[in-house]
Coordinates of C-alpha atoms and ligand atoms in Angstrom, one line a residue:
M9 CA 21.7 19.7 -14.6
F10 CA 21.0 16.4 -13.3
D11 CA 17.5 14.4 -13.9
S12 CA 16.0 11.8 -11.4
L13 CA 16.7 8.3 -12.7
P14 CA 14.0 6.8 -15.0
G15 CA 11.1 5.3 -13.1
F16 CA 12.2 7.2 -9.9
R17 CA 10.0 10.1 -8.5
D18 CA 10.5 13.3 -6.7
F19 CA 8.3 14.2 -3.9
P20 CA 8.0 18.0 -3.7
P21 CA 5.5 19.0 -0.6
E22 CA 2.2 18.7 -2.6
A23 CA 2.8 15.1 -3.8
C24 CA 4.4 14.1 -0.5
A25 CA 1.2 15.3 1.3
R26 CA -0.8 13.1 -1.1
R27 CA 1.2 10.3 -0.6
N28 CA 1.1 10.8 3.1
H29 CA -2.5 10.9 3.0
L30 CA -2.5 7.3 1.6
F31 CA 0.0 6.2 4.3
R32 CA -2.2 7.9 7.1
V33 CA -5.1 6.0 5.8
F34 CA -3.0 2.4 5.6
R35 CA -1.9 2.9 9.2
T36 CA -5.2 3.8 10.7
V37 CA -7.2 1.1 9.1
A38 CA -4.3 -1.3 9.8
R39 CA -4.6 -0.6 13.4
A40 CA -8.1 -1.0 13.6
F41 CA -7.6 -4.6 12.5
D42 CA -5.4 -4.7 15.1
F43 CA -2.0 -5.0 13.0
K44 CA 1.3 -4.0 14.2
E45 CA 3.6 -2.0 12.3
Y46 CA 7.0 -3.2 11.4
D47 CA 10.0 -2.2 9.6
A48 CA 12.9 -3.9 7.9
P49 CA 16.2 -3.3 5.8
V50 CA 15.9 -2.0 1.9
L51 CA 19.1 -4.0 1.1
E52 CA 19.0 -7.8 1.5
P53 CA 21.1 -10.6 0.5
L54 CA 20.4 -11.3 -3.3
D55 CA 19.8 -15.0 -2.4
L56 CA 16.8 -14.1 -0.4
Y57 CA 14.9 -13.6 -3.6
V58 CA 16.5 -16.0 -6.0
E59 CA 13.9 -19.1 -6.4
K60 CA 11.6 -17.5 -3.3
S61 CA 10.2 -14.7 -5.5
G62 CA 10.1 -16.3 -9.0
E63 CA 11.8 -15.8 -12.1
E64 CA 9.8 -12.4 -13.0
I65 CA 11.0 -10.6 -10.0
V66 CA 14.5 -12.0 -10.1
G67 CA 14.8 -10.5 -13.5
Q68 CA 13.8 -7.2 -12.2
L69 CA 16.1 -6.9 -9.2
F70 CA 18.5 -4.0 -8.6
H71 CA 21.7 -6.0 -7.4
F72 CA 25.2 -5.4 -7.0
L73 CA 28.1 -6.3 -5.2
D74 CA 28.8 -4.3 -2.1
K75 CA 32.3 -3.3 -0.9
G76 CA 32.6 -6.5 1.1
E77 CA 32.0 -8.6 -2.0
R78 CA 28.6 -9.5 -0.8
K79 CA 25.8 -10.1 -3.6
V80 CA 23.0 -7.9 -2.3
A81 CA 19.8 -6.7 -3.8
L82 CA 17.3 -3.7 -3.0
R83 CA 14.1 -5.4 -2.0
P84 CA 11.6 -5.6 -4.9
E85 CA 9.0 -7.0 -2.3
L86 CA 8.7 -7.6 1.6
T87 CA 7.4 -11.1 1.8
P88 CA 10.9 -13.1 1.7
T89 CA 12.3 -10.5 4.4
L90 CA 9.2 -10.8 6.5
A91 CA 9.2 -14.6 6.2
R92 CA 13.2 -14.4 7.3
M93 CA 12.4 -12.0 10.1
V94 CA 9.4 -14.2 11.6
A95 CA 11.3 -17.5 11.1
A96 CA 14.1 -16.2 13.4
R97 CA 11.8 -15.1 16.0
A98 CA 9.1 -17.5 15.6
N99 CA 9.3 -19.0 19.2
S100 CA 9.0 -15.6 21.0
L101 CA 6.1 -14.4 18.8
A102 CA 2.5 -14.5 20.1
K103 CA 0.4 -16.2 17.5
P104 CA -1.4 -15.0 15.2
I105 CA 1.3 -12.6 14.1
K106 CA -0.6 -9.5 12.5
W107 CA 2.0 -7.2 11.2
F108 CA 2.0 -4.4 8.5
N109 CA 4.6 -2.2 6.9
V110 CA 4.5 0.8 4.6
G111 CA 7.7 1.1 2.7
E112 CA 9.9 1.6 -0.4
H113 CA 10.4 -1.1 -3.2
F114 CA 12.6 -1.4 -6.1
R115 CA 12.1 -3.2 -9.3
Y116 CA 14.0 -2.7 -12.7
E117 CA 10.8 -2.6 -14.9
R118 CA 10.0 -0.7 -17.8
P119 CA 8.5 2.6 -16.4
Q120 CA 5.0 3.3 -17.7
K121 CA 1.7 4.2 -16.2
G122 CA 1.3 2.9 -12.7
R123 CA 4.9 1.1 -12.8
G124 CA 7.8 2.6 -11.8
R125 CA 11.4 1.5 -10.7
S126 CA 10.8 2.8 -7.2
F127 CA 7.3 2.4 -5.6
Y128 CA 5.9 2.3 -2.2
Q129 CA 3.8 -0.6 -1.0
F130 CA 1.5 -1.1 1.9
N131 CA 2.0 -4.8 3.1
A132 CA -0.1 -6.7 5.8
D133 CA 0.4 -10.2 6.6
L134 CA -0.9 -12.7 8.9
L135 CA 1.3 -15.6 9.9
G136 CA 0.4 -18.6 12.2
E137 CA -3.1 -19.0 11.3
S138 CA -3.9 -21.6 8.7
D139 CA -7.6 -21.2 9.1
T140 CA -9.8 -19.4 6.1
G141 CA -10.5 -16.8 8.7
A142 CA -7.2 -15.3 8.2
D143 CA -7.6 -15.1 4.6
A144 CA -11.0 -13.5 5.0
E145 CA -9.6 -10.9 7.5
L146 CA -6.8 -9.5 5.0
I147 CA -9.2 -9.2 2.2
A148 CA -11.5 -7.2 4.7
L149 CA -8.7 -5.0 5.5
L150 CA -7.6 -4.4 1.8
V151 CA -11.5 -3.4 1.2
A152 CA -11.5 -1.2 4.3
I153 CA -8.7 0.7 3.2
F154 CA -10.1 1.4 -0.2
E155 CA -13.3 2.3 1.3
T156 CA -11.7 4.7 3.8
L157 CA -9.8 6.3 0.8
G158 CA -13.5 7.0 -0.7
L159 CA -13.6 4.2 -3.2
S160 CA -16.7 2.2 -3.5
Q161 CA -18.4 -0.6 -5.2
T162 CA -18.6 1.3 -8.6
D163 CA -14.7 1.7 -8.3
F164 CA -13.1 -1.6 -7.6
R165 CA -13.1 -5.3 -7.3
V166 CA -11.1 -7.9 -5.8
R167 CA -10.6 -11.0 -8.2
L168 CA -10.3 -14.0 -6.2
S169 CA -8.8 -17.5 -7.2
D170 CA -7.2 -20.5 -5.4
R171 CA -3.8 -22.4 -6.4
R172 CA -5.2 -25.4 -4.8
T173 CA -8.2 -25.3 -6.7
W174 CA -5.9 -24.8 -9.9
I175 CA -4.0 -27.8 -9.0
L176 CA -7.0 -29.9 -8.5
F177 CA -8.0 -29.0 -12.1
L178 CA -4.7 -29.5 -13.8
D179 CA -4.3 -32.9 -11.8
A180 CA -7.8 -34.0 -13.3
L181 CA -6.4 -32.6 -16.7
G182 CA -3.5 -35.1 -16.5
V183 CA -0.7 -32.3 -15.8
S184 CA 2.0 -33.8 -14.1
E185 CA 3.5 -32.2 -10.9
Q186 CA 6.6 -31.5 -12.8
A187 CA 4.9 -29.7 -15.5
R188 CA 2.7 -27.9 -13.1
P189 CA 4.7 -24.7 -12.4
K190 CA 5.0 -24.2 -16.1
V191 CA 1.4 -24.7 -16.8
L192 CA 0.7 -21.9 -13.8
D193 CA 3.0 -19.6 -15.1
A194 CA 1.4 -19.9 -18.9
I195 CA -2.1 -19.2 -17.1
D196 CA -0.6 -16.3 -15.2
K197 CA 0.5 -14.7 -18.4
S198 CA -2.4 -15.8 -20.6
G199 CA -4.3 -12.6 -19.9
R200 CA -1.5 -10.4 -21.4
R201 CA -0.7 -12.7 -24.3
K202 CA -1.9 -13.9 -27.7
P203 CA -3.8 -17.4 -27.4
E204 CA -1.3 -19.0 -29.7
Q205 CA 1.6 -17.8 -27.5
T206 CA -0.4 -19.6 -24.4
V207 CA -0.8 -22.7 -26.6
E208 CA 2.8 -22.6 -27.4
S209 CA 3.9 -22.5 -23.8
L210 CA 1.5 -25.2 -22.7
E211 CA 2.7 -27.4 -25.5
Q212 CA 6.3 -26.9 -24.1
A213 CA 5.2 -27.9 -20.7
M214 CA 2.7 -30.9 -21.8
P215 CA 3.9 -32.0 -25.4
G216 CA 1.1 -32.9 -27.7
K217 CA -1.6 -31.4 -25.1
G218 CA -1.1 -27.8 -25.5
R219 CA -4.3 -27.0 -27.6
H220 CA -6.7 -28.9 -25.4
L221 CA -5.1 -27.6 -22.2
Q222 CA -5.8 -24.1 -23.4
D223 CA -9.5 -24.9 -24.4
E224 CA -9.9 -26.3 -20.8
I225 CA -8.1 -23.5 -19.1
E226 CA -10.2 -20.9 -21.0
K227 CA -13.5 -22.8 -19.9
I228 CA -12.1 -22.4 -16.1
K229 CA -11.1 -19.1 -16.6
R230 CA -14.8 -18.0 -17.6
I231 CA -16.3 -19.3 -14.1
R232 CA -17.8 -16.7 -12.3
S233 CA -20.3 -17.9 -9.8
L234 CA -19.6 -19.9 -6.6
D235 CA -22.2 -22.8 -7.8
D236 CA -20.4 -23.2 -11.2
L237 CA -17.1 -23.4 -9.3
L238 CA -18.2 -26.0 -6.9
A239 CA -19.8 -28.0 -9.5
K240 CA -16.6 -28.3 -11.5
I241 CA -14.5 -28.9 -8.1
E242 CA -17.0 -31.6 -7.4
T243 CA -15.9 -33.7 -10.5
C244 CA -12.2 -33.6 -9.2
G245 CA -11.6 -36.6 -6.9
E246 CA -10.5 -36.7 -3.2
E247 CA -9.3 -33.3 -2.4
A248 CA -12.5 -31.9 -3.9
P249 CA -14.7 -31.8 -0.8
G250 CA -11.9 -29.9 1.4
T251 CA -11.4 -27.4 -1.4
A252 CA -15.2 -26.9 -2.0
S253 CA -15.8 -26.5 2.0
S254 CA -12.9 -23.9 2.1
W255 CA -14.6 -21.7 -0.8
K256 CA -17.7 -21.9 0.9
E257 CA -16.3 -21.1 4.3
L258 CA -14.3 -18.1 2.7
M259 CA -17.3 -16.6 0.8
S260 CA -19.7 -16.9 3.9
L261 CA -16.8 -15.1 6.0
L262 CA -16.4 -12.4 3.3
E263 CA -20.1 -12.0 3.4
A264 CA -20.1 -11.4 7.3
H265 CA -17.4 -8.9 6.8
G266 CA -19.6 -6.9 4.4
V267 CA -17.2 -7.3 1.4
L268 CA -18.9 -9.7 -0.7
P269 CA -19.9 -7.1 -3.4
Y270 CA -16.6 -6.4 -4.3
I271 CA -15.5 -10.0 -4.7
E272 CA -15.5 -11.8 -8.2
I273 CA -14.4 -15.3 -8.6
D274 CA -11.8 -15.4 -11.3
L275 CA -9.4 -18.0 -11.9
S276 CA -7.4 -16.1 -14.4
I277 CA -5.7 -14.8 -11.2
V278 CA -2.6 -17.1 -10.5
R279 CA 0.0 -14.4 -9.4
G280 CA 3.3 -14.4 -10.6
L281 CA 5.1 -15.0 -7.2
A282 CA 6.5 -18.5 -7.0
Y283 CA 5.6 -19.0 -3.2
Y284 CA 1.6 -18.8 -3.3
T285 CA 0.0 -22.0 -2.0
G286 CA -3.8 -21.3 -1.4
F287 CA -6.1 -18.4 -1.9
V288 CA -4.9 -15.7 -4.2
Y289 CA -6.5 -12.3 -5.3
E290 CA -5.7 -9.0 -6.8
A291 CA -7.7 -5.8 -6.8
F292 CA -8.4 -3.9 -10.0
E293 CA -10.6 -0.9 -11.0
A294 CA -14.2 -1.9 -11.9
S295 CA -13.6 -0.9 -15.0
G296 CA -10.9 -3.4 -15.5
E297 CA -8.5 -0.9 -16.7
G298 CA -4.8 -0.4 -15.4
R299 CA -2.7 -2.7 -13.9
A300 CA -3.4 -4.2 -10.3
L301 CA -4.0 -2.1 -7.4
A302 CA -3.2 -4.8 -4.8
G303 CA -2.4 -8.4 -4.8
G304 CA -1.9 -11.3 -2.4
G305 CA -2.5 -14.7 -1.1
R306 CA -1.6 -17.6 1.0
Y307 CA 2.1 -18.9 1.2
D308 CA 2.1 -21.8 3.9
H309 CA 5.5 -23.1 2.9
L310 CA 7.8 -20.1 2.1
L311 CA 8.8 -19.8 6.2
K312 CA 9.8 -23.5 5.8
K313 CA 11.8 -23.2 2.6
L314 CA 13.7 -20.0 3.9
S315 CA 14.4 -21.4 7.6
G316 CA 14.6 -25.1 7.1
N317 CA 12.8 -25.5 10.4
V318 CA 10.2 -23.0 11.2
D319 CA 7.0 -24.2 9.5
L320 CA 4.2 -21.5 10.0
P321 CA 1.3 -20.8 7.8
A322 CA 1.0 -17.5 6.2
C323 CA -0.9 -15.2 4.2
G324 CA -0.8 -11.4 3.2
F325 CA -1.1 -8.8 0.4
A326 CA 0.4 -5.6 -0.8
I327 CA -1.2 -2.3 -2.1
G328 CA 0.9 -0.3 -4.5
D329 CA 1.0 3.6 -4.2
M330 CA 1.3 4.4 -7.8
T331 CA -1.8 2.6 -9.5
L332 CA -3.7 3.6 -6.2
S333 CA -3.0 7.2 -6.6
D334 CA -3.8 7.4 -10.1
C335 CA -7.1 5.6 -9.7
L336 CA -7.9 8.0 -6.7
E337 CA -6.9 11.2 -8.8
S338 CA -9.0 10.0 -11.7
K339 CA -12.1 9.9 -9.2
N340 CA -11.1 13.3 -7.7
L341 CA -10.5 11.5 -4.3
L342 CA -7.1 12.9 -3.5
P343 CA -7.5 15.8 -1.0
N344 CA -6.1 19.2 -2.0
Y345 CA -3.7 19.9 1.0
I346 CA -3.5 23.3 2.3
M347 CA -0.1 23.2 4.0
A348 CA -0.4 26.5 5.7
P349 CA 0.8 27.4 9.2
D350 CA -1.9 27.9 12.0
L351 CA -0.5 31.3 12.7
F352 CA 1.8 34.1 11.4
L353 CA 3.6 36.6 13.4
I354 CA 3.7 40.1 12.7
A355 CA 6.0 42.1 14.7
G356 CA 6.9 45.9 14.9
E357 CA 10.6 46.6 14.4
G358 CA 11.4 47.0 18.0
Q359 CA 9.4 43.8 18.9
R360 CA 10.8 41.5 16.6
K361 CA 12.9 39.4 19.1
L362 CA 9.8 39.4 21.7
G363 CA 7.7 38.0 18.8
I364 CA 10.1 35.4 18.1
S365 CA 10.3 34.1 21.6
I366 CA 6.5 34.0 21.8
A367 CA 6.7 32.1 18.3
S368 CA 9.0 29.8 20.1
Q369 CA 6.3 29.2 22.9
V370 CA 3.8 28.8 20.4
R371 CA 5.6 26.0 18.7
K372 CA 6.2 24.2 22.0
G373 CA 2.5 24.3 22.5
G374 CA 1.9 22.3 19.4
F375 CA 0.9 25.0 16.9
S376 CA 2.8 25.9 13.8
I377 CA 3.8 29.4 13.2
S378 CA 5.9 31.2 10.4
Y379 CA 7.2 34.9 10.0
S380 CA 9.1 37.2 7.7
L381 CA 12.7 36.0 8.1
K382 CA 14.0 39.5 7.6
Q383 CA 12.8 42.7 9.2
V384 CA 10.1 44.4 6.6
G385 CA 7.3 46.5 7.4
F386 CA 3.7 45.7 8.7
G387 CA 2.1 45.9 5.3
K388 CA 4.7 43.4 3.9
Q389 CA 4.5 40.9 6.7
F390 CA 0.5 41.2 6.3
K391 CA 0.9 40.3 2.6
E392 CA 3.5 37.4 3.3
A393 CA 0.6 36.3 6.1
G394 CA -1.7 36.3 3.5
K395 CA 0.4 34.2 1.2
S396 CA 1.2 31.7 3.8
G397 CA -2.3 30.5 4.0
A398 CA -2.2 31.1 8.0
R399 CA -5.7 31.4 9.5
Y400 CA -4.4 34.0 12.3
A401 CA -1.7 36.5 12.4
L402 CA -0.4 36.9 15.9
I403 CA 0.5 40.8 16.2
V404 CA 3.1 42.1 18.6
G405 CA 3.4 45.9 18.2
E406 CA 4.6 48.6 20.7
D407 CA 1.2 48.7 22.4
E408 CA 1.4 44.9 23.0
E409 CA 4.8 45.0 24.4
N410 CA 3.9 47.7 26.7
S411 CA 0.9 45.9 28.0
N412 CA 2.3 42.3 28.1
Q413 CA -0.3 41.3 25.7
V414 CA -0.7 39.9 22.0
K415 CA -3.2 40.4 19.5
I416 CA -4.6 37.6 17.6
K417 CA -6.5 38.6 14.3
D418 CA -8.5 36.1 12.4
L419 CA -7.4 36.7 8.8
R420 CA -10.7 35.1 7.5
S421 CA -13.2 37.2 9.4
S422 CA -11.0 40.1 10.4
G423 CA -12.2 39.6 13.8
E424 CA -9.6 40.2 16.8
I425 CA -8.7 39.8 20.2
T426 CA -6.2 40.8 22.7
T427 CA -4.8 38.4 25.2
P428 CA -2.1 38.3 27.8
Q429 CA 1.0 36.7 26.5
N430 CA 1.2 34.4 29.3
S431 CA -2.4 33.0 28.6
L432 CA -1.9 32.9 24.7
L433 CA -1.4 29.1 24.3
A434 CA -4.7 28.4 26.4
K435 CA -6.4 31.0 24.1
L436 CA -5.3 29.3 21.1
D437 CA -6.5 25.9 22.1
E438 CA -9.8 27.6 22.5
F439 CA -9.7 28.6 19.1
D440 CA -8.8 25.2 17.8
S441 CA -12.1 23.5 19.1
E442 CA -14.3 26.7 18.3
G443 CA -12.8 27.8 15.2
G444 CA -12.6 31.4 14.3
I445 CA -13.0 34.9 15.9
Q446 CA -16.2 36.7 15.1
E447 CA -16.1 40.3 13.9
Ligands
HAM529 P1 2.8 -7.9 -6.3 O1 1.6 -8.3 -6.9 O2 4.2 -8.2 -6.7 O3 2.9 -8.4 -4.8 O4 2.8 -6.2 -5.9 C1 1.9 -5.7 -5.0 C2 1.4 -4.5 -5.8 O5 2.6 -3.6 -5.6 C3 0.9 -4.4 -7.1 O6 -0.6 -4.9 -7.1 C4 1.0 -3.1 -7.6 O7 0.4 -2.1 -7.2 C5 2.5 -2.5 -6.8 N1 3.5 -2.6 -7.9 C6 4.3 -4.0 -8.0 N2 5.3 -3.6 -8.9 C7 5.2 -2.4 -9.1 C8 6.0 -1.3 -9.7 N3 7.1 -1.9 -10.8 N4 5.8 -0.1 -10.0 C9 4.7 0.5 -9.2 N5 3.8 -0.5 -8.4 C10 4.1 -1.9 -8.3 C11 3.8 -8.6 -3.9 O8 4.7 -7.9 -3.8 C12 3.6 -9.6 -2.8 N6 4.9 -9.5 -1.8 C13 2.4 -9.3 -1.8 C14 2.2 -10.1 -0.8 C15 2.3 -9.6 0.7 N7 2.0 -11.3 -0.8 C16 1.9 -11.7 0.5 N8 2.2 -10.7 1.0

């Protein structure tokens, strides 16, 4: 017996139906926002991720040498691939580019609740627009997806932060450009570490200043209102007015989108990925429990970094399927799918082949139909029909064969009608809209 690998999931039909429910909502809502679906390879050159995604993800790569001695990696995320794809076609694409994808990703993480080594992400990205309107559009899309799945204000929050604001604050605290990445990394990890560990990392980045930086950073992390944030920004020199006005603009756009109640200003969010340059956010359950449901932000320099010549502003986010399914399940918001056929064929011994040919017409007409695969009596066939969950039985016995008709029995109400074989599909279409046959 073989087991699946740790962190990889099987999807038997019920699990697959639940997963597809998420995917359907992702696609429907993304299309309502006029995003276009795209797809890309799951295997990429290893170098695409080294330096671009950041240390944490690179440490989690599934990578190997292929038979052509190429260093390759299973994609841990989609953003570098998207940047590569768009940069290669930048001249021929109408801007802004609004693309989405639903696909599998791989990270060699320690499997735990909400974290696997294979998981699905919905990615939505908007490229070619530096205006805050693009950031707002994406956050509104994220919220609309969660709302469509049945989540409300009591269920989740989007924690909003900004890397530029952090740079402004760190500059004011005397953190050099060189020390900045280490300090941002320490801030990113500070929520998951003991304070002493954070002080130690800060001390390494800025010798002699670890404790002071930690105190100041903790104060900034406690800011929750726009007014307090703007007041703090105002103390920070030349860049302050631009940063303050983009915060005001974003918050007023989010209000117009009707999503402000979900937003929490929270500068403890910095995001682990190296390429973010502006507003960043993560969605969490309102209770604060569990790992992030989604995360994203602006990454204005990634295309230039990857391509060398194409410079396009960009922003986007990804929702993971694992934490989201856990969250929906705990709130009873995952539908119980009945994967039943529309009809079940019940045929007499001499009418089996006629029945199968009628069933094939029914299938071509867009209805699903099943039947007993070996010849058994009427009683057993009815039993199987009941087990299948089909709403209707399609009965072809001797009488029906002789009169070129079929009988349709509603297995819920027991009502039945007889209809000519050649108008069966039209009749089924009627049921589809009316629902059921009266007894
Ligand atoms: P990320 O925060 O690394 O961002 O991942 C986004 C979401 O994917 C997470 O919030 C989580 O739900 C899910 N996820 C990540 N790793 C795992 C795992 N090992 N198991 C289960 N779920 C996981 C990104 O990937 C960025 N590329 C998002 C983005 C798109 N930024 C701009 N555009």
